[in-house]
Short mmCIF file of C-alpha atoms and ligand atoms in Angstrom, two decimals:
data_model
loop_
_atom_site.label_atom_id
_atom_site.label_comp_id
_atom_site.label_asym_id
_atom_site.label_seq_id
_atom_site.Cartn_x
_atom_site.Cartn_y
_atom_site.Cartn_z
CA MET A 1 47.91 151.99 129.51
CA VAL A 2 48.89 151.03 126.01
CA ARG A 3 52.14 152.99 126.42
CA SER A 4 53.42 150.46 128.96
CA ARG A 5 53.63 147.85 126.22
CA PHE A 6 56.39 149.91 124.58
CA GLN A 7 60.00 149.67 125.63
CA PRO A 8 61.66 152.46 127.54
CA THR A 9 65.08 153.38 126.07
CA ASP A 10 68.27 152.43 127.85
CA ARG A 11 70.32 155.59 128.48
CA SER A 12 72.96 153.89 130.61
CA LEU A 13 75.77 154.43 128.09
CA TRP A 14 75.20 158.23 128.42
CA PRO A 15 75.29 158.85 132.17
CA GLU A 16 76.47 162.43 131.52
CA ALA A 17 73.33 163.34 129.58
CA GLY A 18 70.95 163.67 132.50
CA ARG A 19 67.90 165.67 131.54
CA ASP A 20 69.65 166.93 128.38
CA TRP A 21 68.73 163.55 126.87
CA ASP A 22 65.23 164.92 126.24
CA ASP A 23 66.57 168.00 124.45
CA TRP A 24 66.87 167.36 120.69
CA ARG A 25 69.66 169.97 120.43
CA TRP A 26 71.78 167.89 122.83
CA GLN A 27 71.01 164.77 120.77
CA MET A 28 72.11 166.55 117.58
CA ARG A 29 75.25 168.01 119.13
CA ASN A 30 76.25 164.62 120.50
CA ARG A 31 75.66 162.60 117.32
CA LEU A 32 78.12 159.78 116.71
CA GLN A 33 79.86 160.86 113.50
CA SER A 34 83.15 159.05 113.56
CA LEU A 35 84.52 155.60 114.01
CA ASP A 36 86.14 156.28 117.38
CA LYS A 37 82.93 157.79 118.81
CA ILE A 38 81.00 154.69 117.84
CA GLU A 39 83.68 152.30 118.98
CA ARG A 40 83.65 153.72 122.47
CA LEU A 41 80.11 152.34 122.74
CA ILE A 42 79.87 149.35 120.42
CA ALA A 43 82.42 146.71 119.46
CA LEU A 44 82.44 146.84 115.65
CA SER A 45 83.43 144.07 113.28
CA ASP A 46 86.50 144.57 111.06
CA ASP A 47 84.22 145.12 108.11
CA GLU A 48 82.22 147.80 109.94
CA GLN A 49 85.39 149.52 111.15
CA GLN A 50 86.79 149.67 107.63
CA ALA A 51 83.49 150.78 106.20
CA CYS A 52 83.06 153.63 108.69
CA GLN A 53 86.19 155.16 107.25
CA ALA A 54 85.91 154.10 103.61
CA THR A 55 82.36 155.39 103.14
CA ILE A 56 82.80 158.85 104.69
CA GLY A 57 83.45 160.52 101.36
CA GLU A 58 80.41 158.88 99.76
CA PHE A 59 77.80 159.24 102.43
CA ARG A 60 78.41 160.60 105.89
CA LEU A 61 78.10 158.70 109.07
CA GLY A 62 75.87 159.90 111.83
CA LEU A 63 73.45 158.70 114.49
CA THR A 64 71.90 160.23 117.54
CA PRO A 65 72.64 158.80 120.98
CA TYR A 66 68.92 158.02 121.15
CA TYR A 67 68.97 155.87 117.98
CA ALA A 68 72.31 154.31 118.99
CA SER A 69 70.74 153.32 122.33
CA LEU A 70 68.31 151.09 120.39
CA ILE A 71 71.14 148.94 119.08
CA ASP A 72 71.38 145.49 120.65
CA THR A 73 75.15 145.42 121.13
CA GLY A 74 75.09 141.64 121.51
CA ASP A 75 73.60 141.11 118.05
CA ALA A 76 75.96 141.59 115.10
CA ASP A 77 72.98 141.81 112.76
CA CYS A 78 70.73 144.01 114.94
CA PRO A 79 68.18 145.68 112.63
CA ILE A 80 68.98 149.13 114.05
CA ARG A 81 72.69 148.55 113.52
CA LEU A 82 72.14 147.37 109.92
CA GLN A 83 70.33 150.63 109.12
CA ALA A 84 72.82 153.02 110.73
CA ILE A 85 76.33 151.46 110.58
CA PRO A 86 78.00 151.08 107.17
CA ARG A 87 79.36 147.87 105.69
CA MET A 88 82.01 147.51 103.00
CA LEU A 89 79.39 146.22 100.59
CA GLU A 90 78.19 149.84 100.26
CA LEU A 91 81.19 150.55 98.08
CA GLN A 92 80.00 148.05 95.49
CA VAL A 93 77.73 149.57 92.88
CA SER A 94 75.71 147.13 90.86
CA SER A 95 74.83 147.80 87.22
CA ASP A 96 71.16 148.21 88.15
CA GLU A 97 71.93 151.00 90.60
CA ALA A 98 72.15 154.74 89.96
CA ALA A 99 72.97 157.92 91.87
CA ASP A 100 69.48 159.27 91.17
CA PRO A 101 67.46 156.09 90.61
CA LEU A 102 64.07 157.85 90.48
CA ALA A 103 65.31 160.66 88.13
CA GLU A 104 64.20 163.24 90.65
CA GLU A 105 66.67 165.80 89.33
CA ARG A 106 65.26 165.46 85.83
CA ASP A 107 61.67 166.35 86.82
CA MET A 108 62.67 169.63 88.46
CA PRO A 109 61.03 172.73 86.93
CA VAL A 110 62.93 174.81 89.50
CA PRO A 111 65.75 173.71 91.78
CA GLY A 112 64.52 171.96 94.92
CA LEU A 113 61.13 170.85 93.59
CA THR A 114 60.26 167.58 91.87
CA TRP A 115 56.96 167.66 89.96
CA ARG A 116 56.03 164.28 88.51
CA TYR A 117 52.32 163.69 89.13
CA PRO A 118 49.54 166.02 87.98
CA ASP A 119 48.54 167.50 91.30
CA ARG A 120 51.36 167.10 93.83
CA VAL A 121 55.01 167.95 94.28
CA LEU A 122 58.02 167.12 96.43
CA LEU A 123 59.68 170.09 98.04
CA TYR A 124 63.22 169.51 99.32
CA THR A 125 63.75 171.56 102.42
CA SER A 126 67.00 170.30 103.98
CA HIS A 127 69.79 167.81 103.40
CA GLN A 128 70.34 167.24 107.09
CA CYS A 129 69.09 164.18 108.99
CA ALA A 130 69.40 162.94 112.58
CA VAL A 131 70.62 159.55 111.36
CA PHE A 132 72.02 158.87 107.93
CA CYS A 133 70.17 155.72 106.90
CA ARG A 134 72.47 153.48 104.91
CA HIS A 135 69.61 152.59 102.53
CA CYS A 136 68.80 156.22 101.71
CA THR A 137 67.46 156.82 98.18
CA ARG A 138 69.00 160.31 98.15
CA ARG A 139 72.41 159.44 99.45
CA ARG A 140 73.82 161.25 96.43
CA LYS A 141 73.01 164.59 98.09
CA VAL A 142 71.67 164.02 101.57
CA SER A 143 74.43 164.51 104.20
CA ASP A 144 76.39 166.84 101.86
CA PRO A 145 76.15 170.21 103.56
CA ASP A 146 77.24 172.01 100.36
CA SER A 147 74.22 170.77 98.40
CA ALA A 148 71.62 171.88 100.94
CA PRO A 149 68.82 174.01 99.49
CA SER A 150 69.47 177.73 100.16
CA LYS A 151 66.85 180.05 101.56
CA ASP A 152 66.50 181.72 98.12
CA GLN A 153 66.06 178.37 96.42
CA LEU A 154 63.38 177.27 98.85
CA ASN A 155 61.56 180.61 98.50
CA GLY A 156 61.81 180.28 94.71
CA ALA A 157 60.24 176.82 94.82
CA ILE A 158 57.38 178.09 97.05
CA ARG A 159 56.83 180.99 94.59
CA TYR A 160 56.66 178.43 91.73
CA ILE A 161 53.98 176.46 93.68
CA SER A 162 51.99 179.67 94.20
CA GLU A 163 52.07 180.29 90.43
CA HIS A 164 50.76 176.81 89.52
CA SER A 165 47.22 176.24 90.62
CA GLU A 166 47.29 172.54 89.61
CA ILE A 167 49.40 171.84 92.69
CA ARG A 168 47.10 170.96 95.57
CA ASP A 169 49.30 168.66 97.63
CA VAL A 170 52.84 169.60 98.75
CA VAL A 171 55.12 166.98 100.27
CA LEU A 172 57.96 168.47 102.34
CA SER A 173 60.90 166.12 101.96
CA GLY A 174 64.70 166.21 102.24
CA GLY A 175 66.82 165.13 104.02
CA ASP A 176 64.52 165.75 106.90
CA PRO A 177 62.27 168.80 106.96
CA LEU A 178 62.30 168.72 110.76
CA SER A 179 66.04 169.51 110.59
CA LEU A 180 65.01 173.10 109.92
CA SER A 181 64.59 175.36 112.94
CA ASN A 182 61.09 175.82 114.19
CA GLN A 183 61.20 179.39 113.04
CA ARG A 184 62.23 178.53 109.46
CA LEU A 185 59.81 175.61 109.32
CA ALA A 186 56.99 177.92 110.48
CA GLU A 187 57.87 180.38 107.71
CA VAL A 188 57.73 177.65 105.07
CA LEU A 189 54.51 176.09 106.36
CA ARG A 190 52.77 179.45 106.67
CA ALA A 191 53.85 180.49 103.19
CA LEU A 192 52.43 177.24 101.77
CA ARG A 193 49.21 177.54 103.77
CA ALA A 194 48.75 181.08 102.41
CA ILE A 195 48.54 179.69 98.86
CA PRO A 196 44.80 179.27 98.13
CA HIS A 197 45.17 176.18 95.88
CA VAL A 198 47.33 174.21 98.31
CA GLU A 199 44.80 171.88 99.94
CA ILE A 200 47.03 169.63 102.00
CA ILE A 201 50.59 169.73 103.29
CA ARG A 202 52.57 166.59 103.95
CA ILE A 203 55.76 166.29 105.95
CA GLY A 204 57.97 163.23 105.28
CA THR A 205 60.21 162.86 108.34
CA ARG A 206 62.24 160.22 110.10
CA HIS A 207 62.70 162.28 113.24
CA PRO A 208 59.91 160.51 115.19
CA VAL A 209 62.06 157.37 114.71
CA THR A 210 65.59 158.73 115.10
CA LEU A 211 65.05 161.85 117.23
CA PRO A 212 61.59 161.82 118.81
CA GLN A 213 62.63 164.67 121.14
CA ARG A 214 62.40 166.92 118.05
CA VAL A 215 58.58 166.92 118.29
CA ASP A 216 58.57 169.81 120.71
CA GLU A 217 55.94 172.34 121.77
CA ALA A 218 56.88 175.03 119.27
CA LEU A 219 56.72 172.53 116.39
CA CYS A 220 53.33 171.27 117.54
CA ALA A 221 51.98 174.81 117.79
CA VAL A 222 52.86 175.51 114.16
CA LEU A 223 51.41 172.23 112.97
CA LYS A 224 48.11 173.06 114.69
CA GLU A 225 48.06 176.39 112.89
CA VAL A 226 48.54 175.10 109.30
CA GLN A 227 46.15 172.06 109.23
CA PRO A 228 45.28 169.91 107.36
CA VAL A 229 48.72 168.31 107.65
CA TYR A 230 49.71 164.72 107.00
CA VAL A 231 52.92 163.51 108.69
CA HIS A 232 54.59 160.51 107.09
CA THR A 233 57.09 158.74 109.30
CA HIS A 234 59.65 156.06 108.38
CA PHE A 235 59.57 153.27 110.96
CA ASN A 236 61.19 150.07 109.68
CA HIS A 237 61.31 147.77 112.70
CA PRO A 238 59.32 147.20 115.93
CA ARG A 239 62.45 147.93 118.03
CA GLU A 240 62.04 151.55 116.90
CA CYS A 241 58.66 151.75 118.60
CA THR A 242 59.81 152.91 122.05
CA GLN A 243 57.98 154.89 124.74
CA GLU A 244 59.73 158.01 123.50
CA ALA A 245 58.55 157.43 119.94
CA PHE A 246 55.08 156.63 121.26
CA ASP A 247 55.01 159.96 123.10
CA ALA A 248 56.25 161.86 120.02
CA ALA A 249 53.52 160.27 117.87
CA ALA A 250 50.94 161.21 120.52
CA ARG A 251 52.10 164.82 120.47
CA LEU A 252 51.94 164.86 116.66
CA ALA A 253 48.51 163.24 116.51
CA ASP A 254 47.22 165.70 119.10
CA THR A 255 48.01 168.56 116.70
CA GLY A 256 45.29 167.14 114.46
CA SER A 257 47.84 165.85 111.94
CA VAL A 258 47.06 162.53 110.28
CA LEU A 259 49.98 160.11 110.70
CA GLY A 260 51.09 157.54 108.15
CA ASN A 261 54.15 155.34 107.88
CA GLN A 262 56.35 154.63 104.92
CA MET A 263 58.39 151.49 105.56
CA VAL A 264 61.20 150.38 103.30
CA LEU A 265 61.55 146.63 102.83
CA LEU A 266 65.11 145.83 103.89
CA ARG A 267 66.94 142.52 103.91
CA GLY A 268 67.72 141.35 107.43
CA VAL A 269 65.70 144.17 108.96
CA ASN A 270 62.03 143.59 108.13
CA ASP A 271 61.80 141.07 105.30
CA ARG A 272 59.63 138.68 107.33
CA ALA A 273 55.81 138.85 107.73
CA SER A 274 55.99 138.40 111.52
CA VAL A 275 58.25 141.48 111.83
CA VAL A 276 56.07 143.62 109.60
CA GLN A 277 52.93 142.52 111.43
CA ASP A 278 54.46 143.31 114.81
CA LEU A 279 55.64 146.70 113.53
CA ASN A 280 52.28 147.63 111.98
CA ARG A 281 50.27 146.63 115.08
CA LYS A 282 52.56 148.81 117.20
CA LEU A 283 52.16 151.70 114.74
CA LEU A 284 48.37 151.46 114.98
CA MET A 285 48.65 151.75 118.77
CA MET A 286 50.71 154.91 118.10
CA ARG A 287 47.88 156.23 115.91
CA ILE A 288 50.15 155.81 112.84
CA ARG A 289 48.49 154.11 109.89
CA PRO A 290 50.86 152.01 107.71
CA TYR A 291 50.71 153.70 104.30
CA TYR A 292 53.41 152.37 102.03
CA MET A 293 55.79 149.42 102.15
CA TYR A 294 58.48 150.33 99.57
CA GLN A 295 60.69 148.07 97.54
CA CYS A 296 64.18 149.47 98.33
CA ASP A 297 65.13 151.95 95.59
CA LEU A 298 68.12 151.21 93.39
CA SER A 299 70.44 153.84 94.82
CA GLU A 300 74.17 153.18 94.63
CA GLY A 301 75.63 150.81 97.20
CA THR A 302 72.34 149.52 98.60
CA SER A 303 72.38 145.96 97.23
CA ARG A 304 72.93 144.53 100.73
CA PHE A 305 69.38 145.60 101.55
CA ARG A 306 67.53 144.43 98.48
CA VAL A 307 64.71 141.86 98.90
CA PRO A 308 63.23 139.92 95.96
CA LEU A 309 59.98 141.44 94.76
CA HIS A 310 58.02 138.27 95.48
CA ARG A 311 58.83 138.52 99.22
CA GLY A 312 56.91 141.79 99.39
CA LEU A 313 53.85 140.06 97.94
CA GLU A 314 54.23 137.11 100.34
CA ILE A 315 54.30 139.54 103.27
CA LEU A 316 51.12 141.21 102.06
CA GLU A 317 49.47 137.83 101.65
CA ALA A 318 50.44 136.92 105.20
CA LEU A 319 48.91 140.15 106.56
CA ARG A 320 45.71 140.55 104.52
CA GLY A 321 42.77 139.04 106.42
CA HIS A 322 45.01 137.80 109.21
CA THR A 323 45.24 141.13 110.98
CA SER A 324 43.40 144.51 110.93
CA GLY A 325 43.03 145.81 107.39
CA MET A 326 44.46 149.09 108.64
CA ALA A 327 47.75 147.30 109.36
CA VAL A 328 48.12 146.33 105.68
CA PRO A 329 50.03 148.95 103.64
CA HIS A 330 50.27 149.27 99.91
CA PHE A 331 53.36 147.55 98.52
CA VAL A 332 54.90 149.96 96.06
CA VAL A 333 57.79 150.00 93.65
CA ASP A 334 59.02 153.41 92.61
CA LEU A 335 59.99 152.74 89.01
CA PRO A 336 63.68 153.13 88.10
CA GLY A 337 64.07 156.05 85.71
CA GLY A 338 61.24 158.11 87.19
CA GLY A 339 58.09 156.40 85.91
CA GLY A 340 56.32 156.83 89.23
CA LYS A 341 55.04 154.43 91.82
CA VAL A 342 53.37 151.12 91.02
CA ALA A 343 51.36 149.25 93.66
CA LEU A 344 51.64 145.48 93.59
CA SER A 345 49.09 143.15 95.19
CA PRO A 346 48.70 139.37 95.30
CA ASP A 347 46.41 137.97 92.64
CA ALA A 348 42.95 137.45 94.11
CA VAL A 349 41.27 136.79 90.73
CA VAL A 350 41.69 133.13 89.85
CA GLU A 351 39.47 133.20 86.75
CA LYS A 352 36.92 135.56 85.25
CA ASN A 353 34.32 135.53 82.50
CA ASP A 354 31.14 137.51 81.68
CA ASP A 355 29.06 135.57 84.19
CA TYR A 356 31.28 135.21 87.25
CA TRP A 357 34.67 135.75 88.75
CA LEU A 358 36.46 133.16 90.89
CA LEU A 359 38.09 134.93 93.83
CA LYS A 360 40.52 133.55 96.36
CA SER A 361 39.84 134.32 100.06
CA TYR A 362 42.60 134.98 102.58
CA THR A 363 42.37 131.36 103.74
CA GLY A 364 42.76 130.08 100.17
CA GLU A 365 39.12 129.17 99.56
CA ILE A 366 37.92 129.76 95.99
CA VAL A 367 34.52 131.54 95.82
CA ARG A 368 32.32 132.29 92.85
CA VAL A 369 31.05 135.88 92.67
CA PRO A 370 28.58 137.07 89.99
CA SER A 371 30.33 139.42 87.57
CA GLY A 372 27.46 141.92 87.64
CA GLU A 373 27.75 142.42 83.88
CA GLY A 374 24.34 141.01 82.87
C1 PLP B 401 56.04 159.50 96.07
C2 PLP B 401 55.99 160.80 95.41
C3 PLP B 401 54.88 161.63 95.60
C4 PLP B 401 53.70 161.29 96.50
O1 PLP B 401 53.06 160.17 96.01
P1 PLP B 401 51.74 159.55 96.71
O2 PLP B 401 51.54 158.25 96.02
O3 PLP B 401 50.65 160.55 96.48
O4 PLP B 401 52.05 159.40 98.18
C5 PLP B 401 54.84 162.82 94.89
N1 PLP B 401 55.84 163.15 94.03
C6 PLP B 401 56.91 162.35 93.87
C7 PLP B 401 57.97 162.77 92.90
C8 PLP B 401 57.00 161.17 94.51
O5 PLP B 401 58.08 160.37 94.33
S1 SF4 B 402 66.11 160.21 107.12
FE1 SF4 B 402 65.39 159.93 105.00
S2 SF4 B 402 66.59 161.39 103.79
FE2 SF4 B 402 67.64 161.14 105.78
S3 SF4 B 402 69.16 159.54 105.44
FE3 SF4 B 402 67.30 158.56 106.24
S4 SF4 B 402 66.21 157.91 104.35
FE4 SF4 B 402 67.72 159.45 103.76
#
């Protein structure tokens, strides 16, 4: 079985959990949200200790026991730890950074809906997450319970979609849409599916990574009902590909949903080709197709994660041809200021004229190809 190549999770730090471990409500109730709760399990550095307290007002702290169990406590720079535990550097805001780097609030025709491209919208459903990722683009509002979209606001945004027939693709985003109850989520999904011009529904969620237990029977039943649905996950490191995540992805794929992954390129986490290749091969075994590899957005306090743009291209070059084409995502930069996404790819065209183009193969060989113009 392919599943046996995935790591089981180590629950030994939570002997009291028993079978509750598999219940996402237990995981949410027992999230580690303060310094002392984390310190009982992991010895933090001075910097991390200070940061856990100093950043609370900026961006809350929180991780599920499941996600915490993936931390290698013997590794000060464990990739899971880097994503979930704050550092003091988060309080430094560089001049390139902004609270809303993608100007999502500007392109809002109604509250809770960003409409930037001709035919698709982002619909914000919740500001709650299972883990507050330190690199979050929406840290300005995610984790702040007071800014969460109200029921009226969400209904208003859905009404707006129903009144605009250009919108054929709706991306549920957040926070995490799977933070809604199954009942509320079913209402939202059914309301969208009832709109004749909505062709596809997408759900952007990190729960398969941070709280795979959330993919329960009731959720799967609703997803089956409202197909076609695309689920975009956010795996950043092969350590996150556990047996539990594997099972959650299997349950999701069995609903008929098409699974894609949106990785964020993060310094110290996944800025090496070997790590990205390992991750993407694991994702393919989970029936998740790597979709985007994002340059980390310029949200405030995220400079510790930023990777030079050229590294992204080098990683693509190391993947293309060397492993399954399906394991090669698009490398995208979401333009600061809200200009939209730009896909970057390594230059394959060495020279071109009316007769022929010179193209570089994945091994570096230069080959002449007729231009087809004549
Ligand atoms: C990323 C994004 C989308 C979806 O873009 P795709 O390239 O189709 O995946 C839609 N709207 C906004 C505002 C986005 O940022
Ligand atoms: S799950 Fe997504 S929205 Fe929530 S903190 Fe992580 S990156 Fe931000």
